[in-house]
mmCIF file of C-alpha atoms and ligand atoms in Angstrom:
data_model
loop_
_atom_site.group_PDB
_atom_site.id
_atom_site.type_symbol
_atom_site.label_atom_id
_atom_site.label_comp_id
_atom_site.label_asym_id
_atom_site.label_seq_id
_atom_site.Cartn_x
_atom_site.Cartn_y
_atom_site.Cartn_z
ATOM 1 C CA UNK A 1 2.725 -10.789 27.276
ATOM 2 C CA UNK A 2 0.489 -12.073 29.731
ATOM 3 C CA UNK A 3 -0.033 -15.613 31.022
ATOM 4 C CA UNK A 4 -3.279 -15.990 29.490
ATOM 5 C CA UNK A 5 -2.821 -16.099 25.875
ATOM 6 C CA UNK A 6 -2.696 -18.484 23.429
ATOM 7 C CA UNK A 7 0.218 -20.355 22.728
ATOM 8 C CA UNK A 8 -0.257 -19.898 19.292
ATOM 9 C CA UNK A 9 -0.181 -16.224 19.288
ATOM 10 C CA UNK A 10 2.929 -15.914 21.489
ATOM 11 C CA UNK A 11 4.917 -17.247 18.579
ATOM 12 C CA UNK A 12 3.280 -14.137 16.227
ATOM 13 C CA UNK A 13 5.465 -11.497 15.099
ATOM 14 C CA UNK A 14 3.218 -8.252 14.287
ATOM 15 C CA UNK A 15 3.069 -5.739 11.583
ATOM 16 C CA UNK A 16 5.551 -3.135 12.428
ATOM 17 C CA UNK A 17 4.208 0.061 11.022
ATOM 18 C CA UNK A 18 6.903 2.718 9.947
ATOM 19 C CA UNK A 19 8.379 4.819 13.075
ATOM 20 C CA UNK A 20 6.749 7.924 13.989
ATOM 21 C CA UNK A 21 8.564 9.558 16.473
ATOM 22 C CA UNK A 22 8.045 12.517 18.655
ATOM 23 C CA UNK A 23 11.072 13.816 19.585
ATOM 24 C CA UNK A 24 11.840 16.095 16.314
ATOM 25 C CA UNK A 25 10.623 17.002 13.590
ATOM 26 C CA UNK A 26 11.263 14.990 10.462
ATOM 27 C CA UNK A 27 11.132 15.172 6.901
ATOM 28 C CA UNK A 28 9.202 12.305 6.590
ATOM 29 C CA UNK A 29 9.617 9.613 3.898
ATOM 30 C CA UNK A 30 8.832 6.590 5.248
ATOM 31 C CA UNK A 31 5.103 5.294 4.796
ATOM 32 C CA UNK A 32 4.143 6.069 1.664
ATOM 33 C CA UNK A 33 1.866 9.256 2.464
ATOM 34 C CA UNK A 34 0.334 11.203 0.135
ATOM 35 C CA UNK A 35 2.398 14.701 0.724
ATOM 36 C CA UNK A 36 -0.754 16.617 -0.432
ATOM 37 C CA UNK A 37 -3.461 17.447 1.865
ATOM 38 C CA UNK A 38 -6.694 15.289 0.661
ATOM 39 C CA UNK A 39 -9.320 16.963 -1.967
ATOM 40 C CA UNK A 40 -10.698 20.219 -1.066
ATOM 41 C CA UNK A 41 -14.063 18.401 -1.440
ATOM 42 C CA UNK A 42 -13.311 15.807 1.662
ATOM 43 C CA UNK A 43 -12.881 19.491 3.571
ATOM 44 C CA UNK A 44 -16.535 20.627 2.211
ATOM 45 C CA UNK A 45 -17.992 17.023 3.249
ATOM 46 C CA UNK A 46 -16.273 17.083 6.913
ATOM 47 C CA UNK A 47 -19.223 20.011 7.488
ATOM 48 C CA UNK A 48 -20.463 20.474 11.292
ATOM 49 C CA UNK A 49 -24.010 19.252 9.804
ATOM 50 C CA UNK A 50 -21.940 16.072 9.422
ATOM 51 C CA UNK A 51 -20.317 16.039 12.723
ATOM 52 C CA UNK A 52 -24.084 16.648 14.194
ATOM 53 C CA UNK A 53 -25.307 13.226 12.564
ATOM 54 C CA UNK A 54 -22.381 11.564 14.755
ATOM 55 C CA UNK A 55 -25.237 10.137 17.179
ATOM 56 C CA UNK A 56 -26.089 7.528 14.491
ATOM 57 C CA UNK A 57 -24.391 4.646 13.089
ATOM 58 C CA UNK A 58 -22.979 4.793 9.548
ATOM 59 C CA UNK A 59 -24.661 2.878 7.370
ATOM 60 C CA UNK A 60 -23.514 -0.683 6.987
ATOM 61 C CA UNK A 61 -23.702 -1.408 3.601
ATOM 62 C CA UNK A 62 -21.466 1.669 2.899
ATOM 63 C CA UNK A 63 -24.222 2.008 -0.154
ATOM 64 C CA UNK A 64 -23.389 5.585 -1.425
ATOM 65 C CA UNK A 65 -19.317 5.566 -1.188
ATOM 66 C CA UNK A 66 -20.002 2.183 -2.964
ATOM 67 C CA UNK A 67 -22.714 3.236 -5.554
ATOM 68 C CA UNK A 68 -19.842 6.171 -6.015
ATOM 69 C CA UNK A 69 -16.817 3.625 -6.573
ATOM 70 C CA UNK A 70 -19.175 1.567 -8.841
ATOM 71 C CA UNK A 71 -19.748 5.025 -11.108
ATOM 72 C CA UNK A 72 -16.051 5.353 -11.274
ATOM 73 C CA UNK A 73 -14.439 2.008 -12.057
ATOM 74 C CA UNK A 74 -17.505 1.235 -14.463
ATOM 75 C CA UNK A 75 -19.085 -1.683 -11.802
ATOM 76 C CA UNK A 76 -22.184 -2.436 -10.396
ATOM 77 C CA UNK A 77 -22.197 -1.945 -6.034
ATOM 78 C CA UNK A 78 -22.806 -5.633 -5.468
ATOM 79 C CA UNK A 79 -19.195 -5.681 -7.052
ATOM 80 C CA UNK A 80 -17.761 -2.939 -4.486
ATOM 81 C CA UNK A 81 -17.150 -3.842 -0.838
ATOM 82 C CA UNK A 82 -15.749 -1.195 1.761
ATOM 83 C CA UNK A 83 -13.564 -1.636 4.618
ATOM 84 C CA UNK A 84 -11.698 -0.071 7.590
ATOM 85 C CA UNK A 85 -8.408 0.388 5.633
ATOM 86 C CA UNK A 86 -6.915 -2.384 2.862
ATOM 87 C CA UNK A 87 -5.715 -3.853 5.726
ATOM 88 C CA UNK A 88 -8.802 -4.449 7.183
ATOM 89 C CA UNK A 89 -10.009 -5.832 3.646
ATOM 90 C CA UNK A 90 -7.056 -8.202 3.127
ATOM 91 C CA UNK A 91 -7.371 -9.417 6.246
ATOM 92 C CA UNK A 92 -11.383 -10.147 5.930
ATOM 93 C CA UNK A 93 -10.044 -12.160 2.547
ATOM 94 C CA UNK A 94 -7.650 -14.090 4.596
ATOM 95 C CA UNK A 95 -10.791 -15.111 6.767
ATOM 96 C CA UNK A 96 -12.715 -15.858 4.024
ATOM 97 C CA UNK A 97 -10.349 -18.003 2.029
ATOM 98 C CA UNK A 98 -7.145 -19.326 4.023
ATOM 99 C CA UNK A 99 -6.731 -22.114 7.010
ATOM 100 C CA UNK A 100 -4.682 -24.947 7.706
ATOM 101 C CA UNK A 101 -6.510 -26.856 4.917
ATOM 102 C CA UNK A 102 -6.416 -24.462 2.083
ATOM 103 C CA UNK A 103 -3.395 -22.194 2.573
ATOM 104 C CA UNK A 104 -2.111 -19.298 0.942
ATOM 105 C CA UNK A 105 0.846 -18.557 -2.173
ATOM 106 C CA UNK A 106 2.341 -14.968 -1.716
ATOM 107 C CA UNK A 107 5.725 -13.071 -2.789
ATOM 108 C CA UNK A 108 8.388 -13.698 -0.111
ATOM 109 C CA UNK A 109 9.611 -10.609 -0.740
ATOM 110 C CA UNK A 110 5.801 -8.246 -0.262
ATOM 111 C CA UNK A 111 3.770 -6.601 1.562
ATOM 112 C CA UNK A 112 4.445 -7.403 5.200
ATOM 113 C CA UNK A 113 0.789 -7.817 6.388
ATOM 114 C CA UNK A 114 0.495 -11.350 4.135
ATOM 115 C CA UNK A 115 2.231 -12.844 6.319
ATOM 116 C CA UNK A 116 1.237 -11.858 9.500
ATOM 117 C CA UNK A 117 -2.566 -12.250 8.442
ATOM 118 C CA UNK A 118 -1.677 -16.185 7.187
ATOM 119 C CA UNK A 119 0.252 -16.314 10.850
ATOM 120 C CA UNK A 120 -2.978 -15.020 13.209
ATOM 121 C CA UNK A 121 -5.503 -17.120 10.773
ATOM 122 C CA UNK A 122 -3.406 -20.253 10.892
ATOM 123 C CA UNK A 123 -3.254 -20.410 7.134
ATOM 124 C CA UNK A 124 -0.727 -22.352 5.654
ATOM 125 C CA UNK A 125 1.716 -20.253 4.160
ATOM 126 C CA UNK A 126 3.988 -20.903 0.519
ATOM 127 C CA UNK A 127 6.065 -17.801 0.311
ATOM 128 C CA UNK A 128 7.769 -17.693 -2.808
ATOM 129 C CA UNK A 129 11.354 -15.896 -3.302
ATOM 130 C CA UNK A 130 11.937 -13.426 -5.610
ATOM 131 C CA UNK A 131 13.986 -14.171 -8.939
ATOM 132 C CA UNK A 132 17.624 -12.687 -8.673
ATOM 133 C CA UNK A 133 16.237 -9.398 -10.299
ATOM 134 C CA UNK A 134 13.610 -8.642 -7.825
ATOM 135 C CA UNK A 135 10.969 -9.848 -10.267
ATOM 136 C CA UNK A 136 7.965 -12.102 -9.215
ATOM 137 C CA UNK A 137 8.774 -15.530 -10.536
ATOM 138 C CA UNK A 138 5.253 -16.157 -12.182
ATOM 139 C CA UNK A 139 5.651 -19.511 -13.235
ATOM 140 C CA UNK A 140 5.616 -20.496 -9.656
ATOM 141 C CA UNK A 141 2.075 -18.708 -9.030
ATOM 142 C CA UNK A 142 0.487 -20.830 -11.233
ATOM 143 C CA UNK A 143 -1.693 -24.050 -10.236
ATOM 144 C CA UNK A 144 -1.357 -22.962 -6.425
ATOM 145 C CA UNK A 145 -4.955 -25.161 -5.344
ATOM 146 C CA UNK A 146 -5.734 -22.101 -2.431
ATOM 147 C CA UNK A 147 -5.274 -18.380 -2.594
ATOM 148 C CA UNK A 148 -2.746 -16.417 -3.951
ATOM 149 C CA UNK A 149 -1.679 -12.786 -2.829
ATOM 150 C CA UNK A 150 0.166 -10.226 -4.791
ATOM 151 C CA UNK A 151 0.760 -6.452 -4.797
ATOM 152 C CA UNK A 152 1.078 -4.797 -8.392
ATOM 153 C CA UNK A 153 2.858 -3.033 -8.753
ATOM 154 C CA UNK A 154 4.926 -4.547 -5.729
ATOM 155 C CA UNK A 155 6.126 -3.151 -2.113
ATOM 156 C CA UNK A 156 8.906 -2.613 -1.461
ATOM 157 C CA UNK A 157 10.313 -3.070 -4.647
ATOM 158 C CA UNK A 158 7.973 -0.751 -6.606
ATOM 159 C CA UNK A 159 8.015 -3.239 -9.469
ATOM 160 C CA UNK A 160 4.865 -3.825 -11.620
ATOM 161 C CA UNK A 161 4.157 -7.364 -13.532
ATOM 162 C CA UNK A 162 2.441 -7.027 -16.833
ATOM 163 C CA UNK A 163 -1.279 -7.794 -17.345
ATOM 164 C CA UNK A 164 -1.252 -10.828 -19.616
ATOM 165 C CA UNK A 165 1.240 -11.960 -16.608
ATOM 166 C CA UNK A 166 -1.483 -11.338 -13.744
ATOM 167 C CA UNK A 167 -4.187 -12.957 -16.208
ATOM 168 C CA UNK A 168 -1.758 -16.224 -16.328
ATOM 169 C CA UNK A 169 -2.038 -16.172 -12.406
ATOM 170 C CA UNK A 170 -5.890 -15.442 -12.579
ATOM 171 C CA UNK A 171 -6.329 -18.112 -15.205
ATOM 172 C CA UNK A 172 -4.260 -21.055 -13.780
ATOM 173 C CA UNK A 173 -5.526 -20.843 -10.393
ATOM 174 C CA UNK A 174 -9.993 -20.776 -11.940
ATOM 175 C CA UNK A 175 -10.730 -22.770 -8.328
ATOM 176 C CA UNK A 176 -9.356 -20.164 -6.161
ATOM 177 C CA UNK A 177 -9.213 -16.454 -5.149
ATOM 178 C CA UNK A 178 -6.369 -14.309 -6.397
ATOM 179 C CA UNK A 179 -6.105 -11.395 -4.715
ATOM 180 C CA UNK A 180 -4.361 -8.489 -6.556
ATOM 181 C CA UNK A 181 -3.097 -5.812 -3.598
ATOM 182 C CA UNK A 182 -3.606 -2.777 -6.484
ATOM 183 C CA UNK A 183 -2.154 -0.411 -3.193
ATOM 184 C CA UNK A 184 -0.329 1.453 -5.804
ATOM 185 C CA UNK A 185 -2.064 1.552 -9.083
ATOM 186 C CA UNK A 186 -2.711 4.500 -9.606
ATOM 187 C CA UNK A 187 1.138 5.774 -9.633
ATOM 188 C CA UNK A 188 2.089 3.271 -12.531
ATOM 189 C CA UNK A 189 1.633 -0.332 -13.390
ATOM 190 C CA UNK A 190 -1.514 -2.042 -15.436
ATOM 191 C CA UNK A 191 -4.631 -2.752 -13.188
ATOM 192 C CA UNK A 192 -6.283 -6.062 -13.111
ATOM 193 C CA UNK A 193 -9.395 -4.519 -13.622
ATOM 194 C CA UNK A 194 -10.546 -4.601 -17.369
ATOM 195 C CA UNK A 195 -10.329 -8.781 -16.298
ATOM 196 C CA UNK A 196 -12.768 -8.595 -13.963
ATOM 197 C CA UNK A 197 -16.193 -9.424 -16.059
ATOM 198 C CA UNK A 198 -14.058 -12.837 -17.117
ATOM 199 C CA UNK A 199 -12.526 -13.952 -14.171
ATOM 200 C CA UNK A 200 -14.809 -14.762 -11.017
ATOM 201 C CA UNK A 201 -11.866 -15.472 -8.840
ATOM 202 C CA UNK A 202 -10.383 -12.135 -9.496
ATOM 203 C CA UNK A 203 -10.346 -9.747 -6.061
ATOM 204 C CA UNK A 204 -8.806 -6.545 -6.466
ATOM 205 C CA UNK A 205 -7.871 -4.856 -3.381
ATOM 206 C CA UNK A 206 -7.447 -0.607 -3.127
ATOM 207 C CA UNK A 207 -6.686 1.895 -0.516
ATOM 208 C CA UNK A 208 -7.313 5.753 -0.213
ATOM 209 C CA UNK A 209 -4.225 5.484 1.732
ATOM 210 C CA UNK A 210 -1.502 6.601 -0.965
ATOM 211 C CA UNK A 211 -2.641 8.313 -4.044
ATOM 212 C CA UNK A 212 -6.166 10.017 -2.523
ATOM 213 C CA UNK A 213 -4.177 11.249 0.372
ATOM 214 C CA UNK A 214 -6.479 9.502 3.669
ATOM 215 C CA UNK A 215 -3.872 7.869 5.002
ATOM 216 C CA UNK A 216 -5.282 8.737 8.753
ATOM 217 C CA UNK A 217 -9.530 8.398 7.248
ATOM 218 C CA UNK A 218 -8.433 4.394 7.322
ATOM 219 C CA UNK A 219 -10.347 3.231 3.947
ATOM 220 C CA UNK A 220 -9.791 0.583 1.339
ATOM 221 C CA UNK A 221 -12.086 -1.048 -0.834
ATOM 222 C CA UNK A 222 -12.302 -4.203 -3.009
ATOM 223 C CA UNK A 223 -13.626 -4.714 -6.683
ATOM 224 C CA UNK A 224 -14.953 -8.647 -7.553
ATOM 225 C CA UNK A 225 -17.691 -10.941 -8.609
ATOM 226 C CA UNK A 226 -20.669 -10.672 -6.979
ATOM 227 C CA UNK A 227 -20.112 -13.832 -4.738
ATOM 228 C CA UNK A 228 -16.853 -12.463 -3.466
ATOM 229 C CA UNK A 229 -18.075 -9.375 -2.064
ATOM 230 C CA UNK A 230 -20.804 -11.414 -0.688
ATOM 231 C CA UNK A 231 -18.287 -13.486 1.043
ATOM 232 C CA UNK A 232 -16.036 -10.265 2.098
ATOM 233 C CA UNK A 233 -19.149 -8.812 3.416
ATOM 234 C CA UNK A 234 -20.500 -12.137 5.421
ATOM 235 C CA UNK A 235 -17.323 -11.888 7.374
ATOM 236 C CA UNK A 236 -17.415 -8.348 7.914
ATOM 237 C CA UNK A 237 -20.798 -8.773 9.180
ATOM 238 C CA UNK A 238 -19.587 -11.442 11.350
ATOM 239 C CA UNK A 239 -16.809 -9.341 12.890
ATOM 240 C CA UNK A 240 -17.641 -5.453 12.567
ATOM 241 C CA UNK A 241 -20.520 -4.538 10.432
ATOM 242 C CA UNK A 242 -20.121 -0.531 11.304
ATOM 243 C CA UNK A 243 -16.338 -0.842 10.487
ATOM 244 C CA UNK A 244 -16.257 2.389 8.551
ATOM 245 C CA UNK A 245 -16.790 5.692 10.585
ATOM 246 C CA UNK A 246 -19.252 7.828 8.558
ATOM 247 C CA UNK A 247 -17.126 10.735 8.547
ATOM 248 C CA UNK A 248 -14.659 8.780 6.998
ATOM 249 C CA UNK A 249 -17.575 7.113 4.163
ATOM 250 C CA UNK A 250 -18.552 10.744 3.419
ATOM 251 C CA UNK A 251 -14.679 11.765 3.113
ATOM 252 C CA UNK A 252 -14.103 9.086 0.745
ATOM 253 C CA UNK A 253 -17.293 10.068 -1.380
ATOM 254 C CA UNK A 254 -15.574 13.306 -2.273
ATOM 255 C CA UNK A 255 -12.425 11.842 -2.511
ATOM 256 C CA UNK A 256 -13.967 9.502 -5.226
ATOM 257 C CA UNK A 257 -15.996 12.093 -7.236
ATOM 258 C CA UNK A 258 -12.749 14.686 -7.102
ATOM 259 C CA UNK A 259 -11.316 12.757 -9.963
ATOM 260 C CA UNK A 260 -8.841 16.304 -11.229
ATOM 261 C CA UNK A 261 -7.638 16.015 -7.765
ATOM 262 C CA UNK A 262 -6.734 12.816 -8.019
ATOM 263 C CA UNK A 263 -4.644 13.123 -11.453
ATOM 264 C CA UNK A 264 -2.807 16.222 -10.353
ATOM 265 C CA UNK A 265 -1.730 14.712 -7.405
ATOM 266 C CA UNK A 266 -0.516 11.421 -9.403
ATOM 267 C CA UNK A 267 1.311 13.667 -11.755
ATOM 268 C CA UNK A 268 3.166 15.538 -9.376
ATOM 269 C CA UNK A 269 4.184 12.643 -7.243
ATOM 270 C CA UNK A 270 5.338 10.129 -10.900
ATOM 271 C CA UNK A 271 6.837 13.593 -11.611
ATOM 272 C CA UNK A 272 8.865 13.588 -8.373
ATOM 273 C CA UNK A 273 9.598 10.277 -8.702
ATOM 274 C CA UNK A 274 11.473 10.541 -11.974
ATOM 275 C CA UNK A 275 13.225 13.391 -11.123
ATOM 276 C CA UNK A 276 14.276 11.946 -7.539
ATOM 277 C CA UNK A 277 15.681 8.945 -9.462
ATOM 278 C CA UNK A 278 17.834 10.502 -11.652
ATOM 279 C CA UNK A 279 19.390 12.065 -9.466
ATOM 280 C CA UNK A 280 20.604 8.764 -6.717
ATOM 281 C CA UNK A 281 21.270 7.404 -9.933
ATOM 282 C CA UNK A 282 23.982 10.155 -10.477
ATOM 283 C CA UNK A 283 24.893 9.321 -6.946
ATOM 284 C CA UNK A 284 25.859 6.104 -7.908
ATOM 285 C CA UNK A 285 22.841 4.323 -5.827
ATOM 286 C CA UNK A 286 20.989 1.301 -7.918
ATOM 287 C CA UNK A 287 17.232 2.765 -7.815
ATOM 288 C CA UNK A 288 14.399 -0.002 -9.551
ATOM 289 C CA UNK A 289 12.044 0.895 -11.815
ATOM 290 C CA UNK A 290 8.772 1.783 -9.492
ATOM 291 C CA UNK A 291 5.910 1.792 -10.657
ATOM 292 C CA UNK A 292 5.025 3.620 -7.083
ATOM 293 C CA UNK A 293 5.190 6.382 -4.702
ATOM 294 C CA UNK A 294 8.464 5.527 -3.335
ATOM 295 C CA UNK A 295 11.882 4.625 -4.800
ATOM 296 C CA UNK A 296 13.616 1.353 -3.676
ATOM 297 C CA UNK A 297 17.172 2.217 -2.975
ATOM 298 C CA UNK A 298 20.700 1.113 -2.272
ATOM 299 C CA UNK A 299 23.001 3.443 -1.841
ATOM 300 C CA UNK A 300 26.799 3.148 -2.745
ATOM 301 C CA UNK A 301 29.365 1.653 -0.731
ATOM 302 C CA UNK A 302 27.135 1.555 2.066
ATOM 303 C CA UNK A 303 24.094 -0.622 3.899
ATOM 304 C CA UNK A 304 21.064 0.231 3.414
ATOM 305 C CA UNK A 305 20.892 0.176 7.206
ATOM 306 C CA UNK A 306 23.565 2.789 7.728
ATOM 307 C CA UNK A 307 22.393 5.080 5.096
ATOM 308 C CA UNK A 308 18.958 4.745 7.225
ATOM 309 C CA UNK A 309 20.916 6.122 10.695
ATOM 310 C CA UNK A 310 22.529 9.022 9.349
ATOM 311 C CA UNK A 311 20.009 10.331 7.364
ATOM 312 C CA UNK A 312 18.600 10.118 10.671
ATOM 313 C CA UNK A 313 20.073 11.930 12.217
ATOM 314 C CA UNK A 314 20.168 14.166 10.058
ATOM 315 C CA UNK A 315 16.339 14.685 10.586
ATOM 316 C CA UNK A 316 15.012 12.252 6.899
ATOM 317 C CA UNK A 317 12.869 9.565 7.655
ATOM 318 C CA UNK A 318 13.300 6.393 5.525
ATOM 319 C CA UNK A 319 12.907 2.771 5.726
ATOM 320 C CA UNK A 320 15.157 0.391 5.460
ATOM 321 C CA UNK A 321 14.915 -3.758 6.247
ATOM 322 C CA UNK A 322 17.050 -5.608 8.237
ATOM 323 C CA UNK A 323 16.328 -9.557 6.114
ATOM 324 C CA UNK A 324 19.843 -10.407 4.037
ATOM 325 C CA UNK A 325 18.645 -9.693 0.358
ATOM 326 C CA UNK A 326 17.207 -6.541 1.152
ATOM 327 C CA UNK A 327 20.337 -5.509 3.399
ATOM 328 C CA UNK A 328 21.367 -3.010 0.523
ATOM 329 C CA UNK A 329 18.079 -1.215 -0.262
ATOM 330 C CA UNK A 330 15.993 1.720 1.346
ATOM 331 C CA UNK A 331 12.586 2.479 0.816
ATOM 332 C CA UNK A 332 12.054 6.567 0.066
ATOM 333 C CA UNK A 333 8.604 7.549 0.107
ATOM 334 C CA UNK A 334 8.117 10.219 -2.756
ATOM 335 C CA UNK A 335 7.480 13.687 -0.871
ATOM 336 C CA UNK A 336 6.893 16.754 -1.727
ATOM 337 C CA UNK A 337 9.686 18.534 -3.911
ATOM 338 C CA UNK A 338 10.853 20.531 -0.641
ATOM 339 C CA UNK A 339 11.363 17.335 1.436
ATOM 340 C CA UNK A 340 12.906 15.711 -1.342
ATOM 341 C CA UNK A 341 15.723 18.366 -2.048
ATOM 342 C CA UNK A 342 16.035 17.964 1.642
ATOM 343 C CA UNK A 343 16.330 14.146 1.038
ATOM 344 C CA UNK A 344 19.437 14.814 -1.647
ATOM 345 C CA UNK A 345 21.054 17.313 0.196
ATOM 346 C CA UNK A 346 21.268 15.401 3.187
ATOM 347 C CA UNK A 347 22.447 12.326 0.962
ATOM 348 C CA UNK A 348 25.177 14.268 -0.813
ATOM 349 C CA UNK A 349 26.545 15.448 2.374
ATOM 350 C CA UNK A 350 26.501 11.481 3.775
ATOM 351 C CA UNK A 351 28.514 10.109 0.885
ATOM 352 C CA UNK A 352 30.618 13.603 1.217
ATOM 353 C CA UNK A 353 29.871 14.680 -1.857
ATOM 354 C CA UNK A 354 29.761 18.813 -2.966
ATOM 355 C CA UNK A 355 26.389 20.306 -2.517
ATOM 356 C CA UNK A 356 24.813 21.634 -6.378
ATOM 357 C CA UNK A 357 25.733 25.060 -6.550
ATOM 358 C CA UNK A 358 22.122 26.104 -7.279
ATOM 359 C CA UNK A 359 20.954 24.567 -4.234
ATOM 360 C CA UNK A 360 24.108 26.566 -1.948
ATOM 361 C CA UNK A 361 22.931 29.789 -3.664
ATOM 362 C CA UNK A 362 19.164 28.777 -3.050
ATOM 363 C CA UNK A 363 20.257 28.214 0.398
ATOM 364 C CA UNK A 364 22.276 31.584 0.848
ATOM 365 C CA UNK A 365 20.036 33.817 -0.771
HETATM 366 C C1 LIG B 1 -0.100 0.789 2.239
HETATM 367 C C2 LIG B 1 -0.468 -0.574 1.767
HETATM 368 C C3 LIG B 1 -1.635 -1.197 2.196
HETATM 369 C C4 LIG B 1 -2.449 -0.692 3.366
HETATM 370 O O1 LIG B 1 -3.224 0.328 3.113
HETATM 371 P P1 LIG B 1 -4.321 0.831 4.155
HETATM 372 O O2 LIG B 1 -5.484 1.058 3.279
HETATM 373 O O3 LIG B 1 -3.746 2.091 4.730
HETATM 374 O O4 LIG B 1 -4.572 -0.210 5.198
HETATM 375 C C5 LIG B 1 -1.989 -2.420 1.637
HETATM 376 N N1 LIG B 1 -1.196 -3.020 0.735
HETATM 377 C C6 LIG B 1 -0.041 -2.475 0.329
HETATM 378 C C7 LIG B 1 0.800 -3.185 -0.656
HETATM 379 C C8 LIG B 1 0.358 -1.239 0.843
HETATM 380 O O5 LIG B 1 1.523 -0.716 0.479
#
């Protein structure tokens, strides 16, 4: 840090986004990647006559990877608004409708950014604990007079709240925005969005990040009234009106229309999923009910933090979180069925358990 800057942000502790190191090769498991390579249609749209029209700006109103979202969700485009990543979109949201005056209700136990965006806006934070059984306690989301933030289903616990739930939330809180992170949706859970046309408060936030595999294109969008996305796209405006690359707008347009893609990805990954919890579960770990792309983990008669090191070592990426009542857990991103035999082999041979005799012979043979 520098002497220059402010004293406010000295104080601010940043995102920290999952490791990626350099010095092996990992099965990786720990971001919530897609493991499939994005639609075959994102390859065809990536064309050289694309790269050629690099020497203009992308359009700023995003208008045909919006008109596109609006064709698939069943909206109009002045109810779409496109950003550099969720994470750019929450955080225009936090701009738009948090300060010291009207402050912001979120999960104590979420998505990490929420707090770090109230921290740099100077939004007065209420971060609510989690009940006992990692549920969101949603009588104390109601009433909130400023904005509330929740991920459904939520991270890292990969559990979803029901819809009539979320509509209590939306409903109790008419005079402000609720903001429903829908970063996994399309892996499980019940999306906010058939309460859209009633509720003009309602601001669904999405990513291309997990299930449409463009982790690295950095795009997220958000679904609301009309006024909203005017709101969301007066600050972007304000701030970075060409904050989508145009490779990246014509990526997502493919992405959007390759709807087949999209499902047999999903499929594979809830698949996985189910499979991949089973099995800790025979283990003897404690694995939620996720409504995600990862499983949220605690292994058996160890920390989460030391299951973390040796698998490790042992060359599988995870995460893991160092605050008290998450000591016990891990967070596995589902991968692809080779990394995650990889993941259980490793496991069984950390809690010194005998390898599955169809794996040894796989192995031999
Ligand atoms: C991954 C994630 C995001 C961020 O997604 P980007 O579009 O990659 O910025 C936002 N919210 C939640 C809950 C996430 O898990």
């Amino acid at each position: 840090m520098s002497r220059f800057l402010l004293p406010r942000l000295t104080s601010l502790a940043p995102y920290e986004p999952g490791e990626q190191p350099l010095d092996r090769r990992y099965v990786k498991l720990n971001t919530n990647e897609n493991p499939f390579p994005p639609s075959p249609k994102v390859l065809e749209a990536l064309c050289p006559e694309a790269i050629l029209r690099l020497n203009r700006y992308p359009d700023p109103a995003k208008r045909a990877l919006r008109a596109a979202l609006a064709r698939a969700y069943g909206v109009e485009p002045e109810n779409v608004f496109v950003g550099n990543g969720s994470d750019e979109v929450l955080g225009f949201a936090f701009m738009a409708y948090a300060d010291e005056g009207r402050g912001v209700t979120y999960p104590a136990v979420s998505y990490g950014f929420y707090k770090v965006y109230a921290q740099l806006f100077r939004a007065r934070a209420n971060a609510v604990p989690l009940n006992a059984d990692l549920t969101i306690p949603v009588g104390r989301f109601l009433r909130q007079g400023q904005m509330v933030a929740l991920a459904n289903p939520n991270a890292p616990t990969g559990l979803a709240l029901p819809l009539d739930a979320l509509e209590a939330i939306i409903r109790e809180n008419a005079d402000s925005v609720v903001l429903i992170d829908e970063a996994y949706i399309d892996f499980g859970g019940e999306s906010c969005l058939p309460l859209l046309r009633r509720y003009d408060n309602l601001l669904i936030v999405r990513t291309f990040s997990k299930s449409r595999s463009l982790a690295g294109g950095r795009l997220g969008f958000a679904l609301a009234s009309r006024g909203i996305i005017e709101d969301l796209t007066r600050v972007c405006n304000s701030f970075h009106p060409y904050s989508v690359n145009a490779l990246t707008l014509a990526a997502g347009v493919a992405a959007v229309e390759d709807e087949a893609y999209l499902r047999s990805c999903v499929e594979a990954v809830c698949a996985q999923r189910e499979q991949s919890k089973r099995e800790l579960r025979a283990l003897g770990f404690a694995v939620t009910d996720s409504a995600t792309n990862f499983l949220f983990a605690a292994p058996p008669r160890m920390s989460g933090e030391a299951y973390y090191r040796a698998l490790k070592e042992r060359g599988v990426l995870v995460r893991h979180f160092r605050s008290d009542e998450l000591s016990a857990y891990v967070r596995i991103t589902v991968g692809a069925p080779e990394e995650m035999r990889r993941l259980l082999q490793e496991t069984r041979a950390i809690l010194g358990q005998p390898q599955e005799e169809l794996q040894t012979k796989e192995a031999s043979s």
